[in-house]
mmCIF file of C-alpha atoms and ligand atoms in Angstrom:
data_model
loop_
_atom_site.group_PDB
_atom_site.id
_atom_site.type_symbol
_atom_site.label_atom_id
_atom_site.label_comp_id
_atom_site.label_asym_id
_atom_site.label_seq_id
_atom_site.Cartn_x
_atom_site.Cartn_y
_atom_site.Cartn_z
ATOM 1 C CA UNK A 350 -26.564 16.372 3.998
ATOM 2 C CA UNK A 351 -24.835 16.222 0.601
ATOM 3 C CA UNK A 352 -24.312 12.601 -0.464
ATOM 4 C CA UNK A 353 -20.720 11.597 0.325
ATOM 5 C CA UNK A 354 -20.010 10.731 -3.359
ATOM 6 C CA UNK A 355 -20.378 14.405 -4.227
ATOM 7 C CA UNK A 356 -17.698 15.518 -1.775
ATOM 8 C CA UNK A 357 -14.028 16.063 -2.536
ATOM 9 C CA UNK A 358 -11.758 13.329 -1.115
ATOM 10 C CA UNK A 359 -10.142 15.771 1.325
ATOM 11 C CA UNK A 360 -13.609 16.431 2.770
ATOM 12 C CA UNK A 361 -14.619 12.759 2.791
ATOM 13 C CA UNK A 362 -11.492 11.951 4.816
ATOM 14 C CA UNK A 363 -12.661 14.306 7.534
ATOM 15 C CA UNK A 364 -16.436 13.857 7.630
ATOM 16 C CA UNK A 365 -17.199 10.232 6.767
ATOM 17 C CA UNK A 366 -18.177 7.900 9.575
ATOM 18 C CA UNK A 367 -18.734 10.664 12.126
ATOM 19 C CA UNK A 368 -21.715 10.527 14.476
ATOM 20 C CA UNK A 369 -24.164 13.400 13.980
ATOM 21 C CA UNK A 370 -27.009 12.781 16.457
ATOM 22 C CA UNK A 371 -27.462 15.478 19.099
ATOM 23 C CA UNK A 372 -25.342 14.706 22.127
ATOM 24 C CA UNK A 373 -23.105 12.151 20.294
ATOM 25 C CA UNK A 374 -19.373 12.321 20.694
ATOM 26 C CA UNK A 375 -17.905 13.837 17.498
ATOM 27 C CA UNK A 376 -15.675 10.795 17.006
ATOM 28 C CA UNK A 377 -16.898 7.215 16.828
ATOM 29 C CA UNK A 378 -16.187 5.624 20.217
ATOM 30 C CA UNK A 379 -13.599 2.886 20.703
ATOM 31 C CA UNK A 380 -15.749 -0.224 21.054
ATOM 32 C CA UNK A 381 -14.132 -2.943 23.122
ATOM 33 C CA UNK A 382 -16.371 -5.976 23.003
ATOM 34 C CA UNK A 383 -16.148 -9.492 21.623
ATOM 35 C CA UNK A 384 -19.886 -10.145 21.574
ATOM 36 C CA UNK A 385 -23.255 -8.366 21.443
ATOM 37 C CA UNK A 386 -26.587 -8.713 23.200
ATOM 38 C CA UNK A 387 -28.816 -10.944 21.080
ATOM 39 C CA UNK A 388 -31.317 -9.416 18.668
ATOM 40 C CA UNK A 389 -29.394 -6.466 17.185
ATOM 41 C CA UNK A 390 -27.260 -5.758 14.093
ATOM 42 C CA UNK A 391 -24.064 -7.379 15.395
ATOM 43 C CA UNK A 392 -23.565 -10.894 16.811
ATOM 44 C CA UNK A 393 -19.876 -11.616 17.361
ATOM 45 C CA UNK A 394 -16.863 -9.362 16.733
ATOM 46 C CA UNK A 395 -15.018 -11.833 14.476
ATOM 47 C CA UNK A 396 -17.865 -11.317 11.983
ATOM 48 C CA UNK A 397 -18.880 -7.652 12.179
ATOM 49 C CA UNK A 398 -18.312 -4.949 14.763
ATOM 50 C CA UNK A 399 -19.166 -1.269 15.201
ATOM 51 C CA UNK A 400 -15.412 -0.954 15.824
ATOM 52 C CA UNK A 401 -14.911 -1.621 12.068
ATOM 53 C CA UNK A 402 -17.857 0.275 10.576
ATOM 54 C CA UNK A 403 -16.742 3.947 10.558
ATOM 55 C CA UNK A 404 -13.304 3.127 9.097
ATOM 56 C CA UNK A 405 -14.812 0.784 6.493
ATOM 57 C CA UNK A 406 -17.333 3.467 5.582
ATOM 58 C CA UNK A 407 -14.614 6.111 5.169
ATOM 59 C CA UNK A 408 -12.302 3.934 3.045
ATOM 60 C CA UNK A 409 -15.329 2.744 1.034
ATOM 61 C CA UNK A 410 -16.306 6.333 0.207
ATOM 62 C CA UNK A 411 -12.713 7.280 -0.698
ATOM 63 C CA UNK A 412 -12.229 4.301 -3.052
ATOM 64 C CA UNK A 413 -15.823 4.347 -4.328
ATOM 65 C CA UNK A 414 -16.849 0.886 -3.092
ATOM 66 C CA UNK A 415 -17.468 -1.326 -0.048
ATOM 67 C CA UNK A 416 -14.561 -1.875 2.331
ATOM 68 C CA UNK A 417 -13.603 -4.752 4.619
ATOM 69 C CA UNK A 418 -10.909 -4.164 7.218
ATOM 70 C CA UNK A 419 -8.335 -6.923 7.885
ATOM 71 C CA UNK A 420 -5.708 -7.624 10.528
ATOM 72 C CA UNK A 421 -2.889 -6.551 8.153
ATOM 73 C CA UNK A 422 -2.192 -5.897 4.499
ATOM 74 C CA UNK A 423 -0.944 -9.475 4.202
ATOM 75 C CA UNK A 424 -4.138 -10.848 5.815
ATOM 76 C CA UNK A 425 -6.029 -8.926 3.130
ATOM 77 C CA UNK A 426 -3.696 -10.310 0.419
ATOM 78 C CA UNK A 427 -4.244 -13.867 1.701
ATOM 79 C CA UNK A 428 -8.016 -13.334 1.490
ATOM 80 C CA UNK A 429 -7.657 -12.273 -2.161
ATOM 81 C CA UNK A 430 -5.478 -15.296 -2.922
ATOM 82 C CA UNK A 431 -8.193 -17.491 -1.396
ATOM 83 C CA UNK A 432 -10.529 -16.345 -4.213
ATOM 84 C CA UNK A 433 -8.392 -18.382 -6.642
ATOM 85 C CA UNK A 434 -9.550 -21.998 -6.974
ATOM 86 C CA UNK A 435 -6.988 -24.748 -6.439
ATOM 87 C CA UNK A 436 -4.588 -24.864 -9.396
ATOM 88 C CA UNK A 437 -5.851 -21.563 -10.795
ATOM 89 C CA UNK A 438 -3.546 -19.255 -12.726
ATOM 90 C CA UNK A 439 -2.456 -15.952 -11.203
ATOM 91 C CA UNK A 440 -0.755 -13.298 -13.347
ATOM 92 C CA UNK A 441 1.450 -11.181 -11.097
ATOM 93 C CA UNK A 442 4.255 -8.636 -11.355
ATOM 94 C CA UNK A 443 7.821 -9.968 -11.330
ATOM 95 C CA UNK A 444 8.656 -7.164 -8.953
ATOM 96 C CA UNK A 445 6.246 -6.006 -6.257
ATOM 97 C CA UNK A 446 5.934 -5.834 -2.498
ATOM 98 C CA UNK A 447 8.180 -8.662 -1.278
ATOM 99 C CA UNK A 448 5.602 -10.176 1.113
ATOM 100 C CA UNK A 449 2.997 -10.504 -1.643
ATOM 101 C CA UNK A 450 5.533 -11.981 -4.081
ATOM 102 C CA UNK A 451 6.652 -14.513 -1.474
ATOM 103 C CA UNK A 452 3.045 -15.443 -0.693
ATOM 104 C CA UNK A 453 2.341 -16.057 -4.395
ATOM 105 C CA UNK A 454 5.630 -17.868 -5.097
ATOM 106 C CA UNK A 455 5.171 -20.183 -2.128
ATOM 107 C CA UNK A 456 1.602 -20.924 -3.229
ATOM 108 C CA UNK A 457 2.991 -21.790 -6.670
ATOM 109 C CA UNK A 458 5.713 -24.042 -5.217
ATOM 110 C CA UNK A 459 3.137 -26.182 -3.411
ATOM 111 C CA UNK A 460 0.893 -26.403 -6.485
ATOM 112 C CA UNK A 461 -1.844 -24.337 -4.859
ATOM 113 C CA UNK A 462 -1.737 -21.927 -7.829
ATOM 114 C CA UNK A 463 0.094 -21.562 -11.139
ATOM 115 C CA UNK A 464 2.021 -18.293 -11.251
ATOM 116 C CA UNK A 465 2.753 -16.290 -14.393
ATOM 117 C CA UNK A 466 5.151 -13.487 -13.539
ATOM 118 C CA UNK A 467 5.122 -10.550 -15.928
ATOM 119 C CA UNK A 468 6.565 -7.096 -16.429
ATOM 120 C CA UNK A 469 3.519 -4.927 -15.717
ATOM 121 C CA UNK A 470 4.953 -2.083 -17.803
ATOM 122 C CA UNK A 471 4.745 -4.363 -20.870
ATOM 123 C CA UNK A 472 1.029 -4.324 -21.745
ATOM 124 C CA UNK A 473 1.443 -6.873 -24.559
ATOM 125 C CA UNK A 474 3.190 -9.328 -22.215
ATOM 126 C CA UNK A 475 0.389 -8.967 -19.662
ATOM 127 C CA UNK A 476 -2.268 -9.383 -22.350
ATOM 128 C CA UNK A 477 -0.719 -12.601 -23.588
ATOM 129 C CA UNK A 478 -0.440 -13.989 -20.032
ATOM 130 C CA UNK A 479 -4.122 -13.347 -19.244
ATOM 131 C CA UNK A 480 -6.077 -16.000 -21.178
ATOM 132 C CA UNK A 481 -7.124 -18.825 -18.851
ATOM 133 C CA UNK A 482 -6.067 -16.938 -15.717
ATOM 134 C CA UNK A 483 -8.224 -16.465 -12.612
ATOM 135 C CA UNK A 484 -6.598 -13.370 -11.213
ATOM 136 C CA UNK A 485 -4.433 -10.434 -12.314
ATOM 137 C CA UNK A 486 -2.423 -8.936 -9.460
ATOM 138 C CA UNK A 487 -1.394 -5.315 -10.003
ATOM 139 C CA UNK A 488 0.787 -2.982 -7.993
ATOM 140 C CA UNK A 489 1.576 0.465 -9.383
ATOM 141 C CA UNK A 490 3.931 2.128 -8.766
ATOM 142 C CA UNK A 491 5.651 -1.168 -7.977
ATOM 143 C CA UNK A 492 7.550 -1.548 -4.743
ATOM 144 C CA UNK A 493 10.498 -0.757 -4.750
ATOM 145 C CA UNK A 494 11.389 -0.169 -8.440
ATOM 146 C CA UNK A 495 8.634 2.455 -8.735
ATOM 147 C CA UNK A 496 7.613 1.195 -12.188
ATOM 148 C CA UNK A 497 4.279 2.585 -13.326
ATOM 149 C CA UNK A 498 1.741 0.337 -15.058
ATOM 150 C CA UNK A 499 -0.988 1.532 -17.406
ATOM 151 C CA UNK A 500 -3.809 0.579 -15.018
ATOM 152 C CA UNK A 501 -6.812 1.480 -17.206
ATOM 153 C CA UNK A 502 -5.421 -0.632 -20.087
ATOM 154 C CA UNK A 503 -4.416 -3.609 -17.929
ATOM 155 C CA UNK A 504 -7.713 -3.677 -16.060
ATOM 156 C CA UNK A 505 -9.719 -3.395 -19.282
ATOM 157 C CA UNK A 506 -7.674 -6.225 -20.800
ATOM 158 C CA UNK A 507 -8.374 -8.442 -17.763
ATOM 159 C CA UNK A 508 -12.061 -7.613 -17.857
ATOM 160 C CA UNK A 509 -12.259 -8.365 -21.596
ATOM 161 C CA UNK A 510 -11.138 -11.966 -21.037
ATOM 162 C CA UNK A 511 -13.078 -12.476 -17.782
ATOM 163 C CA UNK A 512 -10.062 -12.355 -15.452
ATOM 164 C CA UNK A 513 -10.631 -10.897 -12.007
ATOM 165 C CA UNK A 514 -8.196 -8.143 -10.974
ATOM 166 C CA UNK A 515 -6.804 -6.863 -7.703
ATOM 167 C CA UNK A 516 -4.903 -3.594 -7.412
ATOM 168 C CA UNK A 517 -2.602 -2.933 -4.485
ATOM 169 C CA UNK A 518 -3.266 0.782 -4.035
ATOM 170 C CA UNK A 519 -1.070 1.205 -0.940
ATOM 171 C CA UNK A 520 1.408 3.609 -2.606
ATOM 172 C CA UNK A 521 -0.943 5.987 -4.481
ATOM 173 C CA UNK A 522 -3.770 5.968 -1.896
ATOM 174 C CA UNK A 523 -7.291 6.908 -3.077
ATOM 175 C CA UNK A 524 -6.138 10.527 -3.118
ATOM 176 C CA UNK A 525 -4.038 9.821 -6.245
ATOM 177 C CA UNK A 526 -5.724 6.757 -7.800
ATOM 178 C CA UNK A 527 -9.144 5.104 -7.624
ATOM 179 C CA UNK A 528 -8.685 1.767 -9.424
ATOM 180 C CA UNK A 529 -12.338 0.661 -9.041
ATOM 181 C CA UNK A 530 -13.215 3.450 -11.489
ATOM 182 C CA UNK A 531 -10.861 1.837 -14.022
ATOM 183 C CA UNK A 532 -12.531 -1.551 -13.611
ATOM 184 C CA UNK A 533 -10.586 -3.232 -10.796
ATOM 185 C CA UNK A 534 -12.548 -5.943 -8.964
ATOM 186 C CA UNK A 535 -10.705 -5.571 -5.673
ATOM 187 C CA UNK A 536 -8.526 -2.793 -4.240
ATOM 188 C CA UNK A 537 -6.035 -3.717 -1.541
ATOM 189 C CA UNK A 538 -4.309 -1.495 1.012
ATOM 190 C CA UNK A 539 -1.757 -2.028 3.635
ATOM 191 C CA UNK A 540 -3.516 0.486 5.893
ATOM 192 C CA UNK A 541 -0.376 0.220 8.010
ATOM 193 C CA UNK A 542 1.084 2.749 5.591
ATOM 194 C CA UNK A 543 -0.545 5.952 4.276
ATOM 195 C CA UNK A 544 -4.148 5.359 5.346
ATOM 196 C CA UNK A 545 -3.259 5.307 9.038
ATOM 197 C CA UNK A 546 -0.122 7.349 8.393
ATOM 198 C CA UNK A 547 1.645 7.377 11.771
ATOM 199 C CA UNK A 548 3.565 4.065 11.908
ATOM 200 C CA UNK A 549 1.601 2.993 14.975
ATOM 201 C CA UNK A 550 -0.765 0.394 13.507
ATOM 202 C CA UNK A 551 -0.643 -2.808 11.418
ATOM 203 C CA UNK A 552 -3.839 -3.061 9.376
ATOM 204 C CA UNK A 553 -5.214 -4.025 5.957
ATOM 205 C CA UNK A 554 -8.301 -3.242 3.934
ATOM 206 C CA UNK A 555 -9.982 -4.536 0.789
ATOM 207 C CA UNK A 556 -12.509 -2.606 -1.275
ATOM 208 C CA UNK A 557 -14.898 -4.044 -3.859
ATOM 209 C CA UNK A 558 -17.292 -2.190 -6.180
ATOM 210 C CA UNK A 559 -20.679 -1.218 -4.755
ATOM 211 C CA UNK A 560 -22.394 -2.995 -7.643
ATOM 212 C CA UNK A 561 -20.371 -6.095 -8.419
ATOM 213 C CA UNK A 562 -22.644 -7.701 -10.982
ATOM 214 C CA UNK A 563 -22.231 -11.451 -11.384
ATOM 215 C CA UNK A 564 -18.568 -11.766 -10.393
ATOM 216 C CA UNK A 565 -18.743 -10.333 -6.914
ATOM 217 C CA UNK A 566 -15.923 -10.963 -4.478
ATOM 218 C CA UNK A 567 -17.316 -9.162 -1.422
ATOM 219 C CA UNK A 568 -19.222 -12.108 0.033
ATOM 220 C CA UNK A 569 -16.279 -14.510 -0.359
ATOM 221 C CA UNK A 570 -13.855 -12.016 1.171
ATOM 222 C CA UNK A 571 -16.213 -11.358 4.064
ATOM 223 C CA UNK A 572 -16.620 -15.106 4.609
ATOM 224 C CA UNK A 573 -12.846 -15.609 4.505
ATOM 225 C CA UNK A 574 -12.231 -12.870 7.091
ATOM 226 C CA UNK A 575 -14.834 -14.372 9.399
ATOM 227 C CA UNK A 576 -13.688 -18.001 9.165
ATOM 228 C CA UNK A 577 -9.938 -17.340 9.072
ATOM 229 C CA UNK A 578 -10.222 -14.852 11.906
ATOM 230 C CA UNK A 579 -8.336 -12.211 9.924
ATOM 231 C CA UNK A 580 -9.901 -9.373 11.924
ATOM 232 C CA UNK A 581 -8.059 -6.472 13.533
ATOM 233 C CA UNK A 582 -8.398 -5.282 17.104
ATOM 234 C CA UNK A 583 -10.685 -2.291 17.760
ATOM 235 C CA UNK A 584 -7.828 -0.034 18.863
ATOM 236 C CA UNK A 585 -5.989 -0.475 15.549
ATOM 237 C CA UNK A 586 -9.065 0.431 13.546
ATOM 238 C CA UNK A 587 -9.781 3.430 15.762
ATOM 239 C CA UNK A 588 -6.239 4.741 15.350
ATOM 240 C CA UNK A 589 -6.368 4.159 11.597
ATOM 241 C CA UNK A 590 -9.524 6.255 11.286
ATOM 242 C CA UNK A 591 -7.922 8.994 13.342
ATOM 243 C CA UNK A 592 -4.950 8.924 10.968
ATOM 244 C CA UNK A 593 -7.167 8.802 7.878
ATOM 245 C CA UNK A 594 -8.694 12.180 8.780
ATOM 246 C CA UNK A 595 -5.487 13.890 7.609
ATOM 247 C CA UNK A 596 -4.741 11.612 4.630
ATOM 248 C CA UNK A 597 -5.304 14.257 1.952
ATOM 249 C CA UNK A 598 -3.090 16.905 3.564
ATOM 250 C CA UNK A 599 -0.390 14.344 4.359
ATOM 251 C CA UNK A 600 -0.336 13.071 0.772
ATOM 252 C CA UNK A 601 -0.191 16.652 -0.525
ATOM 253 C CA UNK A 602 2.635 17.769 1.705
ATOM 254 C CA UNK A 603 4.692 14.565 1.493
ATOM 255 C CA UNK A 604 4.170 14.514 -2.281
ATOM 256 C CA UNK A 605 5.438 18.094 -2.644
ATOM 257 C CA UNK A 606 8.482 17.218 -0.512
ATOM 258 C CA UNK A 607 9.144 14.122 -2.647
ATOM 259 C CA UNK A 608 9.016 16.127 -5.903
ATOM 260 C CA UNK A 609 11.578 18.603 -4.557
ATOM 261 C CA UNK A 610 13.859 15.866 -3.259
ATOM 262 C CA UNK A 611 13.623 13.836 -6.491
ATOM 263 C CA UNK A 612 14.819 16.844 -8.504
ATOM 264 C CA UNK A 613 17.726 17.556 -6.160
ATOM 265 C CA UNK A 614 18.756 13.902 -5.861
ATOM 266 C CA UNK A 615 19.004 13.669 -9.656
ATOM 267 C CA UNK A 616 21.773 16.296 -9.492
ATOM 268 C CA UNK A 617 23.758 14.662 -6.690
ATOM 269 C CA UNK A 618 26.995 12.942 -7.789
ATOM 270 C CA UNK A 619 26.490 10.025 -5.336
ATOM 271 C CA UNK A 620 23.264 9.066 -7.112
ATOM 272 C CA UNK A 621 23.268 6.936 -10.243
ATOM 273 C CA UNK A 622 19.538 6.969 -10.852
ATOM 274 C CA UNK A 623 16.373 8.399 -9.300
ATOM 275 C CA UNK A 624 13.207 6.325 -9.582
ATOM 276 C CA UNK A 625 10.339 8.721 -9.063
ATOM 277 C CA UNK A 626 6.953 8.170 -10.735
ATOM 278 C CA UNK A 627 6.098 11.877 -10.837
ATOM 279 C CA UNK A 628 3.588 11.907 -7.984
ATOM 280 C CA UNK A 629 3.172 10.436 -4.527
ATOM 281 C CA UNK A 630 5.684 10.429 -1.707
ATOM 282 C CA UNK A 631 7.641 7.247 -2.527
ATOM 283 C CA UNK A 632 10.839 7.191 -4.499
ATOM 284 C CA UNK A 633 13.959 5.092 -4.796
ATOM 285 C CA UNK A 634 17.543 5.961 -5.658
ATOM 286 C CA UNK A 635 20.383 3.816 -6.929
ATOM 287 C CA UNK A 636 23.420 4.885 -4.924
ATOM 288 C CA UNK A 637 26.792 4.759 -6.716
ATOM 289 C CA UNK A 638 29.013 2.197 -5.029
ATOM 290 C CA UNK A 639 26.387 -0.532 -4.524
ATOM 291 C CA UNK A 640 25.398 -2.186 -1.273
ATOM 292 C CA UNK A 641 28.137 -0.760 0.924
ATOM 293 C CA UNK A 642 27.632 2.834 -0.141
ATOM 294 C CA UNK A 643 23.850 2.475 0.153
ATOM 295 C CA UNK A 644 24.157 1.039 3.672
ATOM 296 C CA UNK A 645 26.426 3.957 4.608
ATOM 297 C CA UNK A 646 23.809 6.451 3.463
ATOM 298 C CA UNK A 647 21.080 4.726 5.487
ATOM 299 C CA UNK A 648 23.266 4.620 8.577
ATOM 300 C CA UNK A 649 24.418 8.228 8.251
ATOM 301 C CA UNK A 650 21.113 10.102 8.260
ATOM 302 C CA UNK A 651 19.903 11.448 11.575
ATOM 303 C CA UNK A 652 16.530 12.955 10.660
ATOM 304 C CA UNK A 653 15.479 10.197 8.267
ATOM 305 C CA UNK A 654 14.672 7.018 10.179
ATOM 306 C CA UNK A 655 16.507 3.912 9.024
ATOM 307 C CA UNK A 656 13.609 1.464 9.154
ATOM 308 C CA UNK A 657 11.419 -0.683 6.971
ATOM 309 C CA UNK A 658 7.837 0.317 6.188
ATOM 310 C CA UNK A 659 6.587 3.567 4.681
ATOM 311 C CA UNK A 660 3.747 6.030 4.566
ATOM 312 C CA UNK A 661 4.233 7.577 7.992
ATOM 313 C CA UNK A 662 4.457 11.292 8.765
ATOM 314 C CA UNK A 663 8.184 10.724 9.426
ATOM 315 C CA UNK A 664 10.652 10.180 6.583
ATOM 316 C CA UNK A 665 12.110 6.684 6.369
ATOM 317 C CA UNK A 666 14.710 4.989 4.207
ATOM 318 C CA UNK A 667 16.221 1.544 3.731
ATOM 319 C CA UNK A 668 18.260 -0.545 1.324
ATOM 320 C CA UNK A 669 15.827 -3.156 0.041
ATOM 321 C CA UNK A 670 18.321 -5.852 -0.974
ATOM 322 C CA UNK A 671 19.256 -6.314 2.663
ATOM 323 C CA UNK A 672 16.339 -8.775 2.593
ATOM 324 C CA UNK A 673 17.290 -12.085 0.969
ATOM 325 C CA UNK A 674 13.798 -12.501 -0.512
ATOM 326 C CA UNK A 675 13.881 -9.155 -2.341
ATOM 327 C CA UNK A 676 13.954 -10.039 -6.086
ATOM 328 C CA UNK A 677 17.309 -9.905 -7.919
ATOM 329 C CA UNK A 678 15.810 -7.312 -10.251
ATOM 330 C CA UNK A 679 16.268 -4.792 -7.476
ATOM 331 C CA UNK A 680 19.790 -3.293 -7.600
ATOM 332 C CA UNK A 681 22.016 -3.873 -4.558
ATOM 333 C CA UNK A 682 22.492 -0.142 -4.120
ATOM 334 C CA UNK A 683 18.793 0.781 -4.274
ATOM 335 C CA UNK A 684 17.589 2.809 -1.307
ATOM 336 C CA UNK A 685 13.848 3.288 -0.962
ATOM 337 C CA UNK A 686 12.700 6.598 0.445
ATOM 338 C CA UNK A 687 9.343 7.199 2.082
ATOM 339 C CA UNK A 688 9.122 10.964 2.256
ATOM 340 C CA UNK A 689 7.314 12.418 5.244
ATOM 341 C CA UNK A 690 5.811 15.783 6.050
ATOM 342 C CA UNK A 691 8.800 17.454 7.716
ATOM 343 C CA UNK A 692 10.299 20.659 6.335
ATOM 344 C CA UNK A 693 11.848 19.769 2.984
ATOM 345 C CA UNK A 694 15.016 21.815 3.604
ATOM 346 C CA UNK A 695 15.711 19.883 6.813
ATOM 347 C CA UNK A 696 15.143 16.603 4.963
ATOM 348 C CA UNK A 697 17.445 17.605 2.126
ATOM 349 C CA UNK A 698 20.241 18.824 4.411
ATOM 350 C CA UNK A 699 20.243 15.501 6.307
ATOM 351 C CA UNK A 700 20.152 13.399 3.133
ATOM 352 C CA UNK A 701 22.743 15.499 1.278
ATOM 353 C CA UNK A 702 25.106 15.243 4.247
ATOM 354 C CA UNK A 703 24.799 11.429 4.228
ATOM 355 C CA UNK A 704 25.351 11.313 0.439
ATOM 356 C CA UNK A 705 28.328 13.668 0.585
ATOM 357 C CA UNK A 706 29.874 11.416 3.230
ATOM 358 C CA UNK A 707 29.802 8.333 0.951
ATOM 359 C CA UNK A 708 31.438 10.324 -1.818
ATOM 360 C CA UNK A 709 34.436 11.033 0.374
ATOM 361 C CA UNK A 710 34.626 7.550 1.976
ATOM 362 C CA UNK A 711 36.240 4.845 -0.164
ATOM 363 C CA UNK A 712 34.051 1.723 -0.294
ATOM 364 C CA UNK A 713 35.187 -1.820 -1.126
ATOM 365 C CA UNK A 714 32.775 -2.276 -4.031
ATOM 366 C CA UNK A 715 33.550 1.084 -5.663
ATOM 367 C CA UNK A 716 35.662 0.431 -8.757
HETATM 368 C C1 LIG B 2031 3.416 -3.135 3.481
HETATM 369 C C2 LIG B 2031 2.769 -3.525 2.215
HETATM 370 C C3 LIG B 2031 1.940 -4.662 2.150
HETATM 371 C C4 LIG B 2031 1.722 -5.580 3.338
HETATM 372 O O1 LIG B 2031 0.987 -4.949 4.342
HETATM 373 P P1 LIG B 2031 1.156 -5.256 5.917
HETATM 374 O O2 LIG B 2031 0.200 -4.284 6.532
HETATM 375 O O3 LIG B 2031 2.581 -5.031 6.269
HETATM 376 O O4 LIG B 2031 0.749 -6.664 6.141
HETATM 377 C C5 LIG B 2031 1.337 -4.950 0.925
HETATM 378 N N1 LIG B 2031 1.551 -4.187 -0.167
HETATM 379 C C6 LIG B 2031 2.351 -3.089 -0.139
HETATM 380 C C7 LIG B 2031 2.540 -2.302 -1.376
HETATM 381 C C8 LIG B 2031 2.992 -2.732 1.045
HETATM 382 O O5 LIG B 2031 3.792 -1.662 1.060
#
């Protein structure tokens, strides 16, 4: 067989981690066991399990490294944070996924780490925050402002001063970005989102380079998962692999839908600003009329699901500032859109109807 590295990502999604022996099922079986008969490869399912292996292999091939599956994206983020020694400095974006920001800010409040929050789009600011740091945390495009960072430059700058880096690659997926190739030390995914793709699983994954040299994180992350019990259940991993098979076509289709919608939204009078990074299926819009108008839009769609989370086959939207911990940098009227794979004309009709309705309804915070 051709080595998996030589295959296109859309092929790797489909073929990696599949049994090939004569008489095997064509899908890896769902393995429900907590322990293993003594003397083989596996001992206890909090450490390693054949329930994890095919998914880890597939994500590893797609990102170009070695993957470790975790119970959630946040369990994976906590494992990365555990790499930082007590009191160590973490350079992190001032706006990013709210859960990660809260995790870091709370760690800073208790003195566990020192946090330097930066604007990731300002390379000079990041460069001057790096000296003496242990970890650079990167998310691009950032959730939910959709700001794009210059990953190759930031990762090279971190590497040059011996700072370890982690890239949250949940939004782009390995179909659109492979941060290990740009020098990232760890790639993080909320596999809850695009990797599994069907809003039926909570799961995380970390990927480290195959050849880590002297600053390897894999062993520490593996040890953390084992001792903190941050492992997923077999069913979640099985479903995630099933979802991963269609990752490339989902990203393609949802991305094409998002590009069409971004262009049309920019022309709609109810929209003040469209935040669209130019690829991927995530975008955000600032609705004229602030919080009230934005809430009206979310409540008025019928095809788009008004729910948190993203990356499913179904289109979802929500106003992010409805969460008190969402940073103040995020405008009150910002609605985040996770574009799915439905017909784009149906999506547009539903969204346009909801936007037209706020234009005709007077809202208290409209001047
Ligand atoms: C959802 C999300 C997370 C957290 O993942 P969970 O699976 O919900 O724990 C981390 N980063 C980003 C960018 C996310 O969207």
